[in-house]
Coordinates of C-alpha atoms in Angstrom, one line a residue:
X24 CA 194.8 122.9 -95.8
X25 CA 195.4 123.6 -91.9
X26 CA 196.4 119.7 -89.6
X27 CA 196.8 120.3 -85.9
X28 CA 198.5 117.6 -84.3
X29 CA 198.1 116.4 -80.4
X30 CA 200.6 114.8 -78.6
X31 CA 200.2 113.7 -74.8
X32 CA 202.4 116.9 -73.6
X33 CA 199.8 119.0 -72.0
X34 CA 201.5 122.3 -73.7
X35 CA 201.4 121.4 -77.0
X36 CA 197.9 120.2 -77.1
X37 CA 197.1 123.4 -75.6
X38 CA 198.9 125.0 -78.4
X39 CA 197.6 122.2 -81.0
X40 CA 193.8 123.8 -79.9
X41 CA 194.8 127.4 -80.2
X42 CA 196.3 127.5 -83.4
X43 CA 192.9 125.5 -84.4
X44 CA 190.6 127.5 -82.9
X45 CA 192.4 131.0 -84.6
X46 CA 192.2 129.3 -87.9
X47 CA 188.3 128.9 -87.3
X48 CA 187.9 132.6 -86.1
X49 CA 189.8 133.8 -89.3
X50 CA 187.9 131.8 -91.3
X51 CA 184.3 132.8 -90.3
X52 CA 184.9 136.7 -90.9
X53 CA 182.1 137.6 -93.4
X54 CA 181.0 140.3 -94.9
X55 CA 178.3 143.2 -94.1
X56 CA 174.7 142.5 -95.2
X57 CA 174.0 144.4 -97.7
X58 CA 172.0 147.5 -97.6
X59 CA 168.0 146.9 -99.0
X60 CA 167.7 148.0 -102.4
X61 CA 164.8 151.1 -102.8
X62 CA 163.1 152.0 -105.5
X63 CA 163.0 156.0 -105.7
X64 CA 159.5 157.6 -105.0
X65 CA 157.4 156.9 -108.2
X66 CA 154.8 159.4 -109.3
X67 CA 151.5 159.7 -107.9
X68 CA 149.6 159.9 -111.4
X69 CA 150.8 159.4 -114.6
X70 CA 151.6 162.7 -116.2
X71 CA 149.9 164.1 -118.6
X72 CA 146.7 162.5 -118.3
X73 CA 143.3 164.0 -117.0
X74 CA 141.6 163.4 -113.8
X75 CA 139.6 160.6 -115.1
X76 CA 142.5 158.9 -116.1
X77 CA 143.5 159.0 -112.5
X78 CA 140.8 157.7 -111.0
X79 CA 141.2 154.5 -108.8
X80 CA 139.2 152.7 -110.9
X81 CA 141.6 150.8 -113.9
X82 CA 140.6 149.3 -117.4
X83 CA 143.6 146.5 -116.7
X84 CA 141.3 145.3 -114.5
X85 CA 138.6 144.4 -116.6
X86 CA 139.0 140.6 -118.1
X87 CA 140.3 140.4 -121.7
X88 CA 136.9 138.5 -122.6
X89 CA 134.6 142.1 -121.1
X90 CA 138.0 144.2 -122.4
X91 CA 137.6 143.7 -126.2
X92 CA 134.1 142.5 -125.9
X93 CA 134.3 141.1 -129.9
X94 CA 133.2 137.1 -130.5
X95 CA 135.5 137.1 -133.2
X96 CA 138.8 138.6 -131.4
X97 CA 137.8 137.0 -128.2
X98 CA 137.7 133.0 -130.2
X99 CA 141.2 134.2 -131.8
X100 CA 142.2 134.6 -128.1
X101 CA 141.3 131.7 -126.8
X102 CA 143.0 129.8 -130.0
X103 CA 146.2 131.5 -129.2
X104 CA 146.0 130.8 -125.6
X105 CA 145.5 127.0 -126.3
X106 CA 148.0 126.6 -129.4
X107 CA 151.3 129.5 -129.0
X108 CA 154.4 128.2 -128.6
X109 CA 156.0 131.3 -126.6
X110 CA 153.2 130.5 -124.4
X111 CA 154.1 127.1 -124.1
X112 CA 157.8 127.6 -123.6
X113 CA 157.1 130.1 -120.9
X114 CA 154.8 127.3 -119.1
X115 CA 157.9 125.0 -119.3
X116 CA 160.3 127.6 -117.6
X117 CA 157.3 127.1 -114.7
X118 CA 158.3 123.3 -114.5
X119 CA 161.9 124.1 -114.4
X120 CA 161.9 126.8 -111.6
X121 CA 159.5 124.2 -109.8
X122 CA 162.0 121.5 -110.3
X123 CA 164.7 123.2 -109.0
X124 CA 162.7 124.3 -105.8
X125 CA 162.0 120.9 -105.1
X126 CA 165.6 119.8 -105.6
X127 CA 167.1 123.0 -103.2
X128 CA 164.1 121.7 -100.5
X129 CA 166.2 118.3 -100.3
X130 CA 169.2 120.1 -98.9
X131 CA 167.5 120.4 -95.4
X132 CA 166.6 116.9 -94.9
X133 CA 169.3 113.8 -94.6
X134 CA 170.4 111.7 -97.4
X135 CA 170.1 108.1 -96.7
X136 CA 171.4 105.9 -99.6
X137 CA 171.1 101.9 -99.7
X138 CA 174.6 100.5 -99.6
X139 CA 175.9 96.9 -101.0
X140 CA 179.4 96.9 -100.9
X141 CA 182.2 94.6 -101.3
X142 CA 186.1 94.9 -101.1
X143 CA 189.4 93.2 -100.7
X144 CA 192.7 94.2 -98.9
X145 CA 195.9 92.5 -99.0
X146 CA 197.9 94.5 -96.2
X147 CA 201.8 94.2 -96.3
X148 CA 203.7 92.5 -93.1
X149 CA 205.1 95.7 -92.1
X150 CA 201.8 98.0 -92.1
X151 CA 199.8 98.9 -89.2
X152 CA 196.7 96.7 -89.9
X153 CA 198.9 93.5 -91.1
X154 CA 201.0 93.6 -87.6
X155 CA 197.3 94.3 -86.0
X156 CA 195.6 91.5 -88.1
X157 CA 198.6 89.1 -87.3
X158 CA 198.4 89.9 -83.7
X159 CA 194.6 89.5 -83.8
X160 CA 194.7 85.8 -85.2
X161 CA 197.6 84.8 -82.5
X162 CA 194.7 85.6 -79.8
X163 CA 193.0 82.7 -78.1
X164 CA 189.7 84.5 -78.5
X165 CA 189.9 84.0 -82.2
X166 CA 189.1 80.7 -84.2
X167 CA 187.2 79.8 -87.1
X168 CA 185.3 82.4 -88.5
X169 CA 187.0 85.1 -86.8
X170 CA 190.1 84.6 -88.0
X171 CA 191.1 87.1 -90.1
X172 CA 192.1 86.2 -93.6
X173 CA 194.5 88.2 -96.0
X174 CA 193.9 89.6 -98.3
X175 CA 191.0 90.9 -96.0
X176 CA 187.4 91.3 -97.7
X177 CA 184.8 93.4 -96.6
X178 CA 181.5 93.3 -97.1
X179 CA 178.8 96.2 -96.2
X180 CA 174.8 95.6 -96.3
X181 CA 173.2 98.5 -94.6
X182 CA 172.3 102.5 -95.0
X183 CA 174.9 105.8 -95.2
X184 CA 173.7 109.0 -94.6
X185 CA 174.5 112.8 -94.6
X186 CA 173.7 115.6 -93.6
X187 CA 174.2 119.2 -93.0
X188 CA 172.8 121.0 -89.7
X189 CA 171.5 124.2 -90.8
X190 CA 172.6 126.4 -88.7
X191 CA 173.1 129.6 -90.3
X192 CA 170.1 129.6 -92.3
X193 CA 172.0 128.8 -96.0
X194 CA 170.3 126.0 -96.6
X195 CA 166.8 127.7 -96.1
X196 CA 167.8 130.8 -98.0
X197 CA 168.8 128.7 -100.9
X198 CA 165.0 127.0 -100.9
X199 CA 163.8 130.4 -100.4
X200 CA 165.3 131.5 -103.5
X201 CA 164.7 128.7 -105.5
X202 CA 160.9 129.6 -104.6
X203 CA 161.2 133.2 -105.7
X204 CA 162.1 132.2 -108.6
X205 CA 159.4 129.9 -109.5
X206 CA 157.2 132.6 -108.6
X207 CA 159.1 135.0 -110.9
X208 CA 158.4 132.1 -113.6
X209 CA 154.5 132.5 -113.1
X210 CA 154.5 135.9 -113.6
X211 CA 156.9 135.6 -116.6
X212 CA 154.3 133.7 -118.5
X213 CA 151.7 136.3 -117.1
X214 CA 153.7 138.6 -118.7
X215 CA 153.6 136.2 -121.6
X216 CA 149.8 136.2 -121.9
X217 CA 149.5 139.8 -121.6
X218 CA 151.3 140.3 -124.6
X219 CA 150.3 137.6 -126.5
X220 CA 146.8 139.2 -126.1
X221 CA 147.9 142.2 -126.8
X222 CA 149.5 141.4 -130.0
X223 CA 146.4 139.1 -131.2
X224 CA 144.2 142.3 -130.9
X225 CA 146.5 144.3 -132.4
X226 CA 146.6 141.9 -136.0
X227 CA 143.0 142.0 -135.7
X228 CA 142.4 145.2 -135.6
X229 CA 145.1 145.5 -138.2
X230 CA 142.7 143.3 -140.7
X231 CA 139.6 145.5 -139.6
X232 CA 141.7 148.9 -140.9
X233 CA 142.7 147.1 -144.2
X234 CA 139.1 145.6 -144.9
X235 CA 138.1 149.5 -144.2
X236 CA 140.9 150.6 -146.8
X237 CA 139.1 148.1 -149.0
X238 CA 135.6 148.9 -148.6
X239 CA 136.8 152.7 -149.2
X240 CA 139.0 152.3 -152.1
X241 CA 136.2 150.0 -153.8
X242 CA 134.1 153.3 -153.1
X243 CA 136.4 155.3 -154.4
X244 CA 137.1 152.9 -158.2
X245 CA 133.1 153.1 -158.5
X246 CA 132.8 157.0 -158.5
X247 CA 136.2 157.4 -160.8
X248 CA 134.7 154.3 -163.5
X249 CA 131.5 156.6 -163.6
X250 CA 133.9 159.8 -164.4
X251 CA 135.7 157.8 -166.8
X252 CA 132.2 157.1 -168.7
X253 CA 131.3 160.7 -168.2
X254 CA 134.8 162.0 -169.6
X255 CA 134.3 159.9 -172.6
X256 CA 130.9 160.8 -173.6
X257 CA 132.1 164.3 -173.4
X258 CA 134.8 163.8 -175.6
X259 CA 132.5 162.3 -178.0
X260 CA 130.3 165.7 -177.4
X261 CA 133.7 167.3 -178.3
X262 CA 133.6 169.1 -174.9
X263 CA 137.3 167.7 -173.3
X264 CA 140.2 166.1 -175.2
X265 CA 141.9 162.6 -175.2
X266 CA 143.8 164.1 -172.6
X267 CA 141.6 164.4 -170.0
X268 CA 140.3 160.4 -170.5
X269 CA 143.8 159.4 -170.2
X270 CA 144.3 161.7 -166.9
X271 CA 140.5 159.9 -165.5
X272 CA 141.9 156.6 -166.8
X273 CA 145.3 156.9 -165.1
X274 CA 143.4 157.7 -161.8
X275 CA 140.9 154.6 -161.6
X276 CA 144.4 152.3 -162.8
X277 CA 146.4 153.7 -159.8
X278 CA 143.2 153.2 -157.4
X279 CA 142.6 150.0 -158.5
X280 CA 146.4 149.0 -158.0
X281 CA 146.1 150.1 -154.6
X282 CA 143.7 148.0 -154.2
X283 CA 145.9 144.7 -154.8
X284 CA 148.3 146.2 -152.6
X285 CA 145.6 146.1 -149.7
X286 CA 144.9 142.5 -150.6
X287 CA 148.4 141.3 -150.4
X288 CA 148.9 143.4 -147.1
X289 CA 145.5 141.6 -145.6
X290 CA 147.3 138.1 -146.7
X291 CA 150.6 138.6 -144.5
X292 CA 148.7 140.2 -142.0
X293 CA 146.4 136.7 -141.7
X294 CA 149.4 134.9 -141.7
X295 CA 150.6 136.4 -139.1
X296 CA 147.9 135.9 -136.9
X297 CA 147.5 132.6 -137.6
X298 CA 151.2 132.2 -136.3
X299 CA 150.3 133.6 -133.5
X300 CA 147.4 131.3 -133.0
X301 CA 150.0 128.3 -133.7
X302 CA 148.6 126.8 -136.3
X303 CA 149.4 127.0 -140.6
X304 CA 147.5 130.0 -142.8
X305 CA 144.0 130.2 -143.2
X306 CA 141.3 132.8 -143.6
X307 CA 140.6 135.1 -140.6
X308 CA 137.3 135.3 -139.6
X309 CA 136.3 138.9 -138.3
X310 CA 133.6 141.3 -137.5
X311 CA 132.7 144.5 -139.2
X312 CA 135.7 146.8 -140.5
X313 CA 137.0 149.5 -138.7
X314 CA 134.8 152.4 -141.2
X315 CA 131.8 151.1 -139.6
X316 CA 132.8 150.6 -135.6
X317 CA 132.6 154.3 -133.2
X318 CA 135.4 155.7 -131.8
X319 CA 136.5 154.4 -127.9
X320 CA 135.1 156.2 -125.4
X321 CA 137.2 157.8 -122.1
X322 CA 139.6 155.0 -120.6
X323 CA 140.5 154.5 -117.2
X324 CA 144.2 153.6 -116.3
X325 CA 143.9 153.9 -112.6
X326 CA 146.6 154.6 -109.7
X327 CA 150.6 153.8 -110.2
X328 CA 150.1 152.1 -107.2
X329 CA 147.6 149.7 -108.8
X330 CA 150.0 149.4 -111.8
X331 CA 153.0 148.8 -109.9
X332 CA 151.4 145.9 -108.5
X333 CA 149.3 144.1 -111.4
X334 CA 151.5 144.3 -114.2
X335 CA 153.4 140.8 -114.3
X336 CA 157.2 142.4 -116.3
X337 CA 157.5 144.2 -113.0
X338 CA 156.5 141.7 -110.5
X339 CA 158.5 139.8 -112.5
X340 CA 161.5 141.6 -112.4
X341 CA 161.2 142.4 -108.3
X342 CA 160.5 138.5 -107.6
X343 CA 164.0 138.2 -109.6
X344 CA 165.3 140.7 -107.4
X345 CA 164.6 139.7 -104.1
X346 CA 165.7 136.2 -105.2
X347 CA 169.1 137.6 -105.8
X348 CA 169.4 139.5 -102.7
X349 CA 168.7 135.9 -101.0
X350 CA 171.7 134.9 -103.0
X351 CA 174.1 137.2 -101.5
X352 CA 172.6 135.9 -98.1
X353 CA 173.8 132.2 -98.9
X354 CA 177.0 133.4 -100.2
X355 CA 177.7 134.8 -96.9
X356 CA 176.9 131.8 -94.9
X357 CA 179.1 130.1 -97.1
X358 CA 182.2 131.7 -95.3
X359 CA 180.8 130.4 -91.5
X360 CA 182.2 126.8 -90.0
X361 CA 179.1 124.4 -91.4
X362 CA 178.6 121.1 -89.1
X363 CA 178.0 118.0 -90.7
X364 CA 177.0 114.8 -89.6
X365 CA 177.4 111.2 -91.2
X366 CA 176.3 108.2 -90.2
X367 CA 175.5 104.3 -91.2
X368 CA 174.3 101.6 -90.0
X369 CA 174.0 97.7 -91.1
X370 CA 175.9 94.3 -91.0
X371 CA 179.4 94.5 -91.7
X372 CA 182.0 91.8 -92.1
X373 CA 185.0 89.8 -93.3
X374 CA 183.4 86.8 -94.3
X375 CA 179.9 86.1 -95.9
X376 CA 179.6 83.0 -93.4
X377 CA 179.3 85.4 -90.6
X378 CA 177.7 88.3 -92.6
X379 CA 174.0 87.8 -91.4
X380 CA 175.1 87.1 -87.8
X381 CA 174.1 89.0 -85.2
X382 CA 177.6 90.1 -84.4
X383 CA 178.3 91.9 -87.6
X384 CA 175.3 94.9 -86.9
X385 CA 177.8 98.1 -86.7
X386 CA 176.4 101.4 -86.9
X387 CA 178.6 104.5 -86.5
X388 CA 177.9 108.7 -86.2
X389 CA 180.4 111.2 -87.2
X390 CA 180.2 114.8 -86.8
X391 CA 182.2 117.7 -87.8
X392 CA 182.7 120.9 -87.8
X393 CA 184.3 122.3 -91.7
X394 CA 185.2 126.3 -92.3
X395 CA 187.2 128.2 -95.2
X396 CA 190.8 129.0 -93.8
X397 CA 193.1 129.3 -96.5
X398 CA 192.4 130.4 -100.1
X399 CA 189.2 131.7 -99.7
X400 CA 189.4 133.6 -103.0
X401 CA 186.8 131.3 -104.2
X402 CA 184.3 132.6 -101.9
X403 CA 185.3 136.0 -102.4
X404 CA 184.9 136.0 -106.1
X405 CA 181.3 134.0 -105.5
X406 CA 180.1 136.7 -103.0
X407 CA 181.5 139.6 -105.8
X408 CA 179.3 137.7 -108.2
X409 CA 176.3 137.5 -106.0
X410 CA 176.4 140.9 -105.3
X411 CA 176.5 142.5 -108.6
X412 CA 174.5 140.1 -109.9
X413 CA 172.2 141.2 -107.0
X414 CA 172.9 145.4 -108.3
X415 CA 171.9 144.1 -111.8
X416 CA 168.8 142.7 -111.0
X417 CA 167.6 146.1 -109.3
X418 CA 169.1 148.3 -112.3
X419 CA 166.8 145.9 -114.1
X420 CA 163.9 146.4 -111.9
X421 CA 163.8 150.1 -112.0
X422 CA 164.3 149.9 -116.0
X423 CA 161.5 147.8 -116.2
X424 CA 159.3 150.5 -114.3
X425 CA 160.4 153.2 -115.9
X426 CA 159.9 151.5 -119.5
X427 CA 156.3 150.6 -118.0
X428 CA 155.3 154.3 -116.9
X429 CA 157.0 155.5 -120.3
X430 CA 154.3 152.9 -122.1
X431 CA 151.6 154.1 -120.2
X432 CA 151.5 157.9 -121.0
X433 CA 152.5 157.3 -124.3
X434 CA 149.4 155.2 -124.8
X435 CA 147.5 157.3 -122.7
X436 CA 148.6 160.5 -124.7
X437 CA 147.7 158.9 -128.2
X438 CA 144.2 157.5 -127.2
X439 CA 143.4 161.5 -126.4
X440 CA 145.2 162.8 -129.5
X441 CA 143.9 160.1 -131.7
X442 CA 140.7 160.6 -131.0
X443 CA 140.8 164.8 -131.7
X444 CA 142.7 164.1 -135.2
X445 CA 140.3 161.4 -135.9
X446 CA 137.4 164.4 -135.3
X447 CA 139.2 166.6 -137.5
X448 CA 139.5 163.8 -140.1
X449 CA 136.0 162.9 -140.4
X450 CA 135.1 166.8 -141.0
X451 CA 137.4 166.6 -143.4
X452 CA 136.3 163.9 -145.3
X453 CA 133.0 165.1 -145.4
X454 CA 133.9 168.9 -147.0
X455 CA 136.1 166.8 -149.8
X456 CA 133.0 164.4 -149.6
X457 CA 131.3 167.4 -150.7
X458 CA 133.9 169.0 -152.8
X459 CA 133.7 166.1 -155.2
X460 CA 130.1 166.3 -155.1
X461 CA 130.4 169.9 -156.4
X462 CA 133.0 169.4 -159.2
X463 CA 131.5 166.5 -160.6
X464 CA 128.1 169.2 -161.1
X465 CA 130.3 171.7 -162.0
X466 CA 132.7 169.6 -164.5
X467 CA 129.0 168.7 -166.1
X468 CA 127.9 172.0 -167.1
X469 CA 131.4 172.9 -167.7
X470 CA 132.3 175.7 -165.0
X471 CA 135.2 173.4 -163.3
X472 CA 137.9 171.5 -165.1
X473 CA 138.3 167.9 -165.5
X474 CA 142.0 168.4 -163.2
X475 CA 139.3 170.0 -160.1
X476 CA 137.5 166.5 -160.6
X477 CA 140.8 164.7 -160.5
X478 CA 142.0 166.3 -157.6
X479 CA 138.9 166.2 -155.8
X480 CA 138.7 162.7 -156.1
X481 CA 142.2 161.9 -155.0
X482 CA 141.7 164.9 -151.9
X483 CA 138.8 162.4 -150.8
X484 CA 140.3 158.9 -151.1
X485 CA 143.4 160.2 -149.5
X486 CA 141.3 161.7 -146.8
X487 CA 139.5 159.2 -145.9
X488 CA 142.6 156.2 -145.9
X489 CA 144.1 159.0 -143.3
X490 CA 140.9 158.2 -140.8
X491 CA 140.7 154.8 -141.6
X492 CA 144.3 154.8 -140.7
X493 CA 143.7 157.6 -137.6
X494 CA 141.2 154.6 -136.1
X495 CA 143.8 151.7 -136.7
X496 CA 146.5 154.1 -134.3
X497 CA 143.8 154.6 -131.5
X498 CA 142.7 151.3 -131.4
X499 CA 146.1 150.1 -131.2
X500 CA 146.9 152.7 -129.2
X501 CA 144.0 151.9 -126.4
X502 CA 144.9 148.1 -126.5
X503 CA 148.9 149.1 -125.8
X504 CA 147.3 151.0 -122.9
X505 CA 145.2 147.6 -121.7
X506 CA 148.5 145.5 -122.1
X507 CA 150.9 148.4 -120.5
X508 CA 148.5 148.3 -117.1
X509 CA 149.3 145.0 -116.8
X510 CA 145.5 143.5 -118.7
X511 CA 145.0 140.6 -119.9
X512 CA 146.6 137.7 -118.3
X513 CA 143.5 136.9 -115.8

């Protein structure tokens, strides 16, 4: 702490004001601005895809409701948009950030603060304001009411307030900030939406594939119980051994345990959802399986430029980041001389007999002028802080759009390859389709063994829980591209 003293000699006040004015200069050296943070030069396209992929027109911007475009998955949407809790946490990180911008917008206005106060002083004989006090009652201005009694009491009815002048645009910066942020909140819960959307659609289309496994395993224990029958009324005809019912038998026992599997899988997969949805298990309504819906047709992800600016994780994350770099900018102010100004008025007095007297109003204004001169290590370490706090948030901001392009083409990529395996998949399944077809004739007039039948039949049911499974991945694939672009939160 820097005290200047003044005496009367007209040298050392002069030399009172410079040593006063030096420790002001030394205290408002601040540092450089810092430089504006850039993003390097993102792609023009995302790579990989084809030309229609690059069109300006994008599938993100389609509303979720026109996206999925299912009554089924569209009413478990809405459910989880009215019951999730992540979505209602999200909403009450909103409240906060718009609490604390309403609390940093009282900075630039004055605090005034209703005062009732009452005190008591008993000054010693020997101290300034007893010799004063003593003096003061000897006057012959002073009788009755006016004398001054000790102990002294003091009573204050009035206002107080404070405030500091902005002058170097901290105060503004800090609201300014504090906005940012709430804005960053927003789109935090858009981001929230978007995959909460997302990850509804992606349970449901989970169900869809395992009521297709179902409907094709069930398929698949109908034609092996007729071989079973067949085997045994050829063993009765003496035409195959025990063996061969046993090998038929084991088949249908391993398909049918599959098919509990499936059930138990549907089960967790329900409750699942219906976490999701926020509420305690129950049955999922749905629409057809996935065996009976087409494949998607072409998608459309649009510009970068377009994802850049719709998808909320990245908005997010540059809102955050300009609200740091404000940060740094209040930091700095904090090393410049701030002026503040106090101030009261109301009725102030020694004795409640006088206290609502006209001659006890008293009002008073105090201003100053307040800068860091020594040990200003505090502010050092703050603005250290700020900054690379300040670096984080952009490391954070290009990881987020990196992460974001990396989603993209990867969902892009498997939409496209998707749909060529599932094409090879269904031509598969209908030669094996066939194949089983033929051994079953063949096993009847006894050209093929009964291990061809076998084999057949699992070729086919394996074959056809790979497509089943083929249409789960693009499905899932082309709603990871919907949620990547930044769809769904409208």
């Amino acid at each position: 702490m820097l005290t200047v003293q003044f005496f009367n000699h007209k040298t050392a006040r002069w030399a009172g004001l410079a040593v006063l004015a030096t420790a002001l200069l030394s205290g408002c050296q601040v540092y450089k601005p810092l430089s504006p943070a850039r993003l390097s030069d993102v792609p023009s396209s995302f790579a990989g895809t084809s030309q229609a992929a690059g069109d300006s027109a994008s599938m993100a911007s389609q509303n979720w409701r026109t996206f999925f475009a299912d009554p089924y998955l569209t009413a478990l949407i809405d459910t989880a948009l009215g019951g999730n809790l992540d979505l209602r946490i999200a909403t009450q990180r909103i409240e906060m950030a718009r609490a604390a911008f309403d609390y940093s917008r009282g900075y630039l206005a004055p605090t005034v603060n209703a005062v009732a106060s009452a005190g008591v002083d008993r000054y010693g004989r020997n101290t300034l304001n007893g010799v004063g006090n003593f003096d003061t009652n000897l006057s012959d201005n002073i009788r009755g009411n006016l004398l001054i009694p000790n102990p002294t009491p003091d009573y204050f009815l009035g206002a107080r307030s404070t405030w500091e002048v902005d002058i170097w645009g901290k105060l503004r910066n800090r609201r300014k900030a504090a906005y940012l942020r709430l804005l960053a909140s927003e789109k935090g819960r858009h981001a929230v939406i978007t995959g909460l959307v997302a990850e509804v659609a992606r349970y449901y289309y989970d169900l869809l594939a395992l009521d297709g496994e179902l409907e094709i395993i069930q398929k698949n224990i109908d034609f092996q119980q007729r071989a079973v029958e067949l085997v045994r009324v050829q063993k009765q005809a003496g035409r195959v051994t025990e063996l061969a019912v046993q090998q038929f038998t084991a088949q249908l026992l391993n398909t049918q345990s599959r098919q509990g599997q499936v059930r138990q899988q549907i089960v967790e997969a329900e409750n699942q959802l219906n976490r999701l949805l926020g509420r305690y298990p129950q049955p999922i309504s749905r629409g057809t399986s996935l065996q009976q819906r087409a494949m998607p047709g072409q998608v459309m992800a649009g510009l970068p430029t377009q994802f850049l600016n719709r998808r909320p994780d990245i908005r997010q994350a540059e809102l955050e980041l300009s609200a740091a770099q404000v940060d740094v900018e209040v930091v700095r102010a904090e090393f410049l001389p701030s002026l503040n100004l106090s101030a009261y008025a109301g009725l102030n007095a020694f004795r409640t007999a006088v206290l609502f007297n006209p001659g006890s109003i008293a009002a008073g204004l105090l201003g100053g002028l307040t800068a860091p001169v020594f040990n200003r290590r505090f502010l050092k370490a703050n603005y250290s802080q700020s900054v690379a706090q300040s670096r984080e948030a952009f490391y954070r901001y290009r990881q987020t759009v990196q992460t974001g392009f990396s989603e993209v083409v990867t969902s892009l990529r498997g939409v496209e390859n998707y749909r060529s395996v599932a094409d090879l998949q269904a031509q598969e399944v209908a030669v094996l389709g066939q194949a089983v077809s033929t051994s079953n004739d063949l096993f009847a007039t006894g050209y093929a063994s009964y291990l061809e039948v076998i084999t057949a039949q699992r070729s086919v049911l394996e074959a056809e829980l790979s497509l089943i499974n083929t249409k789960r991945a693009q499905y899932l694939a082309l709603t990871d591209l919907y949620r990547s672009l930044g769809g769904g939160w409208e």
